[in-house]
CSV table of N, CA and C and ligand atoms in Angstrom, one decimal:
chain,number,residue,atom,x,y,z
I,20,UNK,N,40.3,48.4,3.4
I,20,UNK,CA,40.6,48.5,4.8
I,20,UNK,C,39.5,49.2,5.6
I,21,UNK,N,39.0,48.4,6.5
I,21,UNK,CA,38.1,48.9,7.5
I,21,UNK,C,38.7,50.5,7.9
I,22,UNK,N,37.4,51.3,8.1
I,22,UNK,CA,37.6,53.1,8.3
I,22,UNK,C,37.8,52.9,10.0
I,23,UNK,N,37.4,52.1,11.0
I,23,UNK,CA,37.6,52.2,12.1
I,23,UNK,C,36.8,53.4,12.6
I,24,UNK,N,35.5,53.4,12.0
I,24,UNK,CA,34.7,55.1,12.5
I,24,UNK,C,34.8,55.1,14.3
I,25,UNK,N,34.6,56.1,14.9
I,25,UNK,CA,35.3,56.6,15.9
I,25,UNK,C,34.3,56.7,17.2
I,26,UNK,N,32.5,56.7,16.4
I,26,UNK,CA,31.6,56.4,17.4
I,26,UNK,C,30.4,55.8,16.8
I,27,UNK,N,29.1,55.5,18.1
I,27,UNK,CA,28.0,54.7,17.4
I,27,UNK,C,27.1,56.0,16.9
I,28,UNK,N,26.6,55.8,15.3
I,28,UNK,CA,25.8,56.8,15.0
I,28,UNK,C,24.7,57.1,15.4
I,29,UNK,N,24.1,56.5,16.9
I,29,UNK,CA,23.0,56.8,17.2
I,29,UNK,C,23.1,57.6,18.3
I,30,UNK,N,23.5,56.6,18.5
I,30,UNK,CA,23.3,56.9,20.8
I,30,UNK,C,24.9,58.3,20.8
I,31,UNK,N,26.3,58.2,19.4
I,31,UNK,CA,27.0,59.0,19.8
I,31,UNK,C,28.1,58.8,20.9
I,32,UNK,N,28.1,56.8,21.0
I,32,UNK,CA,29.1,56.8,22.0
I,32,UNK,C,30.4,56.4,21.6
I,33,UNK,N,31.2,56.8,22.0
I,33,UNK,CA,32.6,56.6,21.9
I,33,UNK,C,32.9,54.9,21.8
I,34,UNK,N,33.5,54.8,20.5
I,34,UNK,CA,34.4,53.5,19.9
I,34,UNK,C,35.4,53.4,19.6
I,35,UNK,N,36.0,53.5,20.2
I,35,UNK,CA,37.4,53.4,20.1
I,35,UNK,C,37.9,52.3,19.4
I,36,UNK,N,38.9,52.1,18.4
I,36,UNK,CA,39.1,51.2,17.6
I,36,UNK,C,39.3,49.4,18.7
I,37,UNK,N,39.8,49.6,19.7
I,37,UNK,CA,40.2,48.5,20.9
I,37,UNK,C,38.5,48.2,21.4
I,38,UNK,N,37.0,48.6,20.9
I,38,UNK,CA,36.3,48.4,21.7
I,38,UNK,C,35.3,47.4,21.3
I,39,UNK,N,35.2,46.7,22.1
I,39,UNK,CA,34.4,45.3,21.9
I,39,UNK,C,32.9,45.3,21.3
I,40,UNK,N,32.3,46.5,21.3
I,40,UNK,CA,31.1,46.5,21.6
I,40,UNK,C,30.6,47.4,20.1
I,41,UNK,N,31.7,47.4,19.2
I,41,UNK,CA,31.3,48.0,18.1
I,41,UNK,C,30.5,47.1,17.0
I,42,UNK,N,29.7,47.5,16.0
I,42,UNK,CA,29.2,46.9,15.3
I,42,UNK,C,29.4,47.4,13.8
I,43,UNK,N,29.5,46.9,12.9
I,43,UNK,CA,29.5,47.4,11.9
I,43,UNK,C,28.2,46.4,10.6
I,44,UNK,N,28.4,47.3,9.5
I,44,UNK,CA,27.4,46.3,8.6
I,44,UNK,C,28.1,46.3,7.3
I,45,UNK,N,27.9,46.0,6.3
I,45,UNK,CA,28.5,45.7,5.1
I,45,UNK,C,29.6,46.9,4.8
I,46,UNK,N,28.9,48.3,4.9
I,46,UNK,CA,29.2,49.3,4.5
I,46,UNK,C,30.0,50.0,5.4
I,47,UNK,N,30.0,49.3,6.5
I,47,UNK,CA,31.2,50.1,7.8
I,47,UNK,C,30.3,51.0,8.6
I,48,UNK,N,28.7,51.7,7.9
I,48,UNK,CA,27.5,52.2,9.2
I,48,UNK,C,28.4,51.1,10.2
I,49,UNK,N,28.3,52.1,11.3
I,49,UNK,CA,29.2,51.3,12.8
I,49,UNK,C,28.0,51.9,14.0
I,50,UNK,N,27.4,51.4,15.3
I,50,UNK,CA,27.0,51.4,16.0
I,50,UNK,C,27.0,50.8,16.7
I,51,UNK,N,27.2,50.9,18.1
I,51,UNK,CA,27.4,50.3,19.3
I,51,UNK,C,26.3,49.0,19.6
I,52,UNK,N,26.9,47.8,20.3
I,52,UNK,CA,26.2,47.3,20.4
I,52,UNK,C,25.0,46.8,21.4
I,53,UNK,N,24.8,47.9,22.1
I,53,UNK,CA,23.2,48.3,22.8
I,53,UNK,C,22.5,48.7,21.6
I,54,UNK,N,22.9,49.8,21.0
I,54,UNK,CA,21.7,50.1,20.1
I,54,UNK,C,21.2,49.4,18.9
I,55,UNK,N,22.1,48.5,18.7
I,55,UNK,CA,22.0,47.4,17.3
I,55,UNK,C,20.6,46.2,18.2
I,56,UNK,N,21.2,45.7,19.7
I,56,UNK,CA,20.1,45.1,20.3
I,56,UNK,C,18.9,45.5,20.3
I,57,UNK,N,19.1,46.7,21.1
I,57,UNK,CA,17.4,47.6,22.0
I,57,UNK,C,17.0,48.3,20.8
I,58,UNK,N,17.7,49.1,19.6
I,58,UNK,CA,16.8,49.5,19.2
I,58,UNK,C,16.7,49.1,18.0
I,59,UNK,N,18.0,49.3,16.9
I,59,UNK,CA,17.5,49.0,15.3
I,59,UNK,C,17.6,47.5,15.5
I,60,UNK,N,17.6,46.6,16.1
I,60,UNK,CA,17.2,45.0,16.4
I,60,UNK,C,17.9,44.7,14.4
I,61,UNK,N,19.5,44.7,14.4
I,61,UNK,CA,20.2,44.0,13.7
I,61,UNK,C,19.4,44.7,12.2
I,62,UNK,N,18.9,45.7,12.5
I,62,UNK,CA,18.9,46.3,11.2
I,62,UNK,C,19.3,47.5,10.8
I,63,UNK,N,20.2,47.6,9.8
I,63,UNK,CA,20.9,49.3,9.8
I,63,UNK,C,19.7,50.1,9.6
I,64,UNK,N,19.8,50.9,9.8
I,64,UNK,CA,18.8,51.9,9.2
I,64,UNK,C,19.2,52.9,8.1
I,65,UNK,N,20.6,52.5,7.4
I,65,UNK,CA,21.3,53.5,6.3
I,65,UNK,C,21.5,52.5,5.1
I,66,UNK,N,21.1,51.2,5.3
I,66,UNK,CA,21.4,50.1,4.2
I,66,UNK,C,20.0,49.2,4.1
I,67,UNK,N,19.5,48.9,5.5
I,67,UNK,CA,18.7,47.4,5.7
I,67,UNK,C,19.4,46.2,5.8
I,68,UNK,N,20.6,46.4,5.9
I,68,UNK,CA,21.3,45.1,6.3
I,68,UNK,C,21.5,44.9,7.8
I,69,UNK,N,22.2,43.9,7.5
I,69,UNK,CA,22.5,43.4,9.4
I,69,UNK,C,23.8,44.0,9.9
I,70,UNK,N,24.2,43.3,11.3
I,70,UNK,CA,25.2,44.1,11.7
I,70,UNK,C,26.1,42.6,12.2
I,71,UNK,N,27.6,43.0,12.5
I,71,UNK,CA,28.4,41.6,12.6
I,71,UNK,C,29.6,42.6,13.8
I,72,UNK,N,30.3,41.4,14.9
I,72,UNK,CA,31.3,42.8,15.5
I,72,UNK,C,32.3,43.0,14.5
I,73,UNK,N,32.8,44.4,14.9
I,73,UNK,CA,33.8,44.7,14.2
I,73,UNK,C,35.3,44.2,14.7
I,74,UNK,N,35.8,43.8,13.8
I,74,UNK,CA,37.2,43.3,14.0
I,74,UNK,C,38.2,44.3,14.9
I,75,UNK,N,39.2,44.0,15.7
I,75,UNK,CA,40.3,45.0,16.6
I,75,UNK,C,41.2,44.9,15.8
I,76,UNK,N,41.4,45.9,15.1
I,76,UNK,CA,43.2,46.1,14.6
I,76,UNK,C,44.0,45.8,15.6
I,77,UNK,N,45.3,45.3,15.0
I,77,UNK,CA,45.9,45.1,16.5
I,77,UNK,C,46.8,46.4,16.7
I,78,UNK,N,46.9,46.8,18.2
I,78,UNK,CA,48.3,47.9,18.5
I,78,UNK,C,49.5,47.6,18.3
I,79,UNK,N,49.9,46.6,18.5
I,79,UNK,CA,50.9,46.1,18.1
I,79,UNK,C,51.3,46.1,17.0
I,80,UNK,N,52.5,46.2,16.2
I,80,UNK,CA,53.0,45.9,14.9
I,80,UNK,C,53.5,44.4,14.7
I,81,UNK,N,52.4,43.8,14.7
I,81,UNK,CA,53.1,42.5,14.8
I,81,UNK,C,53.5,42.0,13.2
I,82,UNK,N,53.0,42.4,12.6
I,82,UNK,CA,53.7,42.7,10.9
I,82,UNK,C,53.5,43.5,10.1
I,83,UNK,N,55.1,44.0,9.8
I,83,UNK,CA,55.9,45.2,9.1
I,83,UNK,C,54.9,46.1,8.6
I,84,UNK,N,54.1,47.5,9.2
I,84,UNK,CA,53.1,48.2,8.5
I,84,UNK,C,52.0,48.2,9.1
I,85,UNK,N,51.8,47.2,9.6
I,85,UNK,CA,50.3,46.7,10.3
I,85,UNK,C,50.0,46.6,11.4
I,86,UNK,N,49.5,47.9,12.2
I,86,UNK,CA,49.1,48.3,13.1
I,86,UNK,C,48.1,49.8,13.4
I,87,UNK,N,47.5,49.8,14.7
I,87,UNK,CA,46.8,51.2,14.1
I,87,UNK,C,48.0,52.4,14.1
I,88,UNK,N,49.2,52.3,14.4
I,88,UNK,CA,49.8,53.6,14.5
I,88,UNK,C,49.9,53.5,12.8
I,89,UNK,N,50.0,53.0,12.1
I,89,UNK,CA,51.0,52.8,10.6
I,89,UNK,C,49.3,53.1,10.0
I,90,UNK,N,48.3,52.5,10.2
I,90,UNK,CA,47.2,52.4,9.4
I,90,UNK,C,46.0,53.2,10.7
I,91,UNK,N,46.2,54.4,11.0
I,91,UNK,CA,45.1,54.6,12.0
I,91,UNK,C,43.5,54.6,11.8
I,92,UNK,N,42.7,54.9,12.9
I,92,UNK,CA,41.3,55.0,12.8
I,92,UNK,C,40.8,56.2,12.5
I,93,UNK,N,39.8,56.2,11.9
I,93,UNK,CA,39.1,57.2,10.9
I,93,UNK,C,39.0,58.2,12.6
I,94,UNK,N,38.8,59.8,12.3
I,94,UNK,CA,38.5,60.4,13.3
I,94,UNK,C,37.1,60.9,13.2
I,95,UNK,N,36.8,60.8,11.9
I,95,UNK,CA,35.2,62.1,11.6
I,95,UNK,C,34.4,60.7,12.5
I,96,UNK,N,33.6,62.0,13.1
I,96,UNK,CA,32.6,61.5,13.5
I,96,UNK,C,31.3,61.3,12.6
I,97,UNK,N,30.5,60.2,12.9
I,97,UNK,CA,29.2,59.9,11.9
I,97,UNK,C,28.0,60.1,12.2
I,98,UNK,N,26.9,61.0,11.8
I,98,UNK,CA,25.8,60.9,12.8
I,98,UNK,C,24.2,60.3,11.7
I,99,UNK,N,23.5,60.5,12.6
I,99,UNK,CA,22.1,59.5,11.3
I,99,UNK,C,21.7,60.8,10.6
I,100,UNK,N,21.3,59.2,9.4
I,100,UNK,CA,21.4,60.4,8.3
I,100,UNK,C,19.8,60.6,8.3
I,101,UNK,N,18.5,60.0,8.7
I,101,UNK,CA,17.5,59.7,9.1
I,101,UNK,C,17.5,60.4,10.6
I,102,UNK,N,15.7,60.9,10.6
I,102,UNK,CA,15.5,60.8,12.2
I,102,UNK,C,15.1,59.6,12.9
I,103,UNK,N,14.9,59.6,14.2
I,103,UNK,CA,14.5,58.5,14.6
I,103,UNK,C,12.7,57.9,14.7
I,104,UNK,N,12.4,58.9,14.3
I,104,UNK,CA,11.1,58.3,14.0
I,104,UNK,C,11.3,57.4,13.0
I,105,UNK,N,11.6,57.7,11.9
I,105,UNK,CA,11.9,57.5,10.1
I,105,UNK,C,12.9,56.2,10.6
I,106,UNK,N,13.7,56.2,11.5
I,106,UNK,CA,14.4,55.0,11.6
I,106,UNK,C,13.8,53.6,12.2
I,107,UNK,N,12.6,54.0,13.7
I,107,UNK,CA,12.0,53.3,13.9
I,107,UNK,C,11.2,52.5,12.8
I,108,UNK,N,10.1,53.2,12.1
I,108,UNK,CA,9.6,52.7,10.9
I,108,UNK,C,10.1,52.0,10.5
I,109,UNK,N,11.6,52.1,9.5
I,109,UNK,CA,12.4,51.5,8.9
I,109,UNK,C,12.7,50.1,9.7
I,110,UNK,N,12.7,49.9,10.9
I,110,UNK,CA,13.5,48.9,11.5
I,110,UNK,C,12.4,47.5,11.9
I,111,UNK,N,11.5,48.2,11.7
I,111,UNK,CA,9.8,47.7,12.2
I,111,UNK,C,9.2,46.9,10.8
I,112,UNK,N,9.5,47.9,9.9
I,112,UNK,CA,9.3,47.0,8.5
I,112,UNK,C,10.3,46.0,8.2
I,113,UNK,N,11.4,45.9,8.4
I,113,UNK,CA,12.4,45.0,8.5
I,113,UNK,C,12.8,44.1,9.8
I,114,UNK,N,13.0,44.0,10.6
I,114,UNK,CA,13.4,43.2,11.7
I,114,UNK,C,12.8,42.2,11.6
I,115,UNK,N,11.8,41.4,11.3
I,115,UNK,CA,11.8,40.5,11.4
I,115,UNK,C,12.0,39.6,10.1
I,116,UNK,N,12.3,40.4,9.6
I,116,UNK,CA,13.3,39.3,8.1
I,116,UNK,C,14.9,39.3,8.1
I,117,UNK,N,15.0,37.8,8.2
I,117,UNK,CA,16.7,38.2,8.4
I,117,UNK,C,17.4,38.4,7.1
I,118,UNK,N,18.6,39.0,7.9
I,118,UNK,CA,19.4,40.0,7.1
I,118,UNK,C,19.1,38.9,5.6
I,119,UNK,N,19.9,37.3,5.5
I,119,UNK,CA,20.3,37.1,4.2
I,119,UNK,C,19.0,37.0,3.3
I,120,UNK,N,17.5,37.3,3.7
I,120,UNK,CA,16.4,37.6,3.0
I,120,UNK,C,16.2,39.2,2.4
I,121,UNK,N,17.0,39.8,2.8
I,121,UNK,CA,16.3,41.1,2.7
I,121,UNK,C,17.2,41.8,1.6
E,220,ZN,ZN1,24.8,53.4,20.3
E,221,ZN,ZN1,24.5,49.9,6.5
């Protein structure tokens, strides 16, 4: 089950499990999707993989269990585990190979 992390590890903005603009990558690293565009250009900088959006749990229970009240979103906040120099590098050596190459 997806952790639902709570913001983007870069930029630090608020993602709310309902928000469109989340991104996640194999591993659930989650970042907003400005920063996946403008800056790591679809490459994690904690894996080297790509990024895909993240699915909405629904609010609703629409079956028995399954909802974010019954199953909620992770609260810890995530921050890089890299600086962003070290990240740029990283993103510059990879961006231009796609994800299923790399
Ligand atoms: Zn961001
Ligand atoms: Zn990753």
């Amino acid at each position: 089950m997806l952790q639902l992390r709570p913001n983007c590890e870069y930029c630090d903005k608020d993602l709310p499990p309902q928000a469109a603009d989340a991104r996640i990558c194999s591993y659930e690293c989650t970042f907003c999707a400005g920063c996946v565009e403008t800056v790591l250009h679809n490459v994690c900088p904690n894996c080297g993989g790509g990024f895909v959006p993240r699915p909405i749990r629904p609010a609703a229970e629409r079956r028995p269990g399954l909802c974010l009240a019954t199953r909620p979103a992770s609260m810890a906040r995530v921050h890089l585990s890299y600086d962003k120099p070290a990240i740029a590098a990283f993103v510059e050596a990879l961006r231009d190979i796609p994800p299923e190459k790399r």
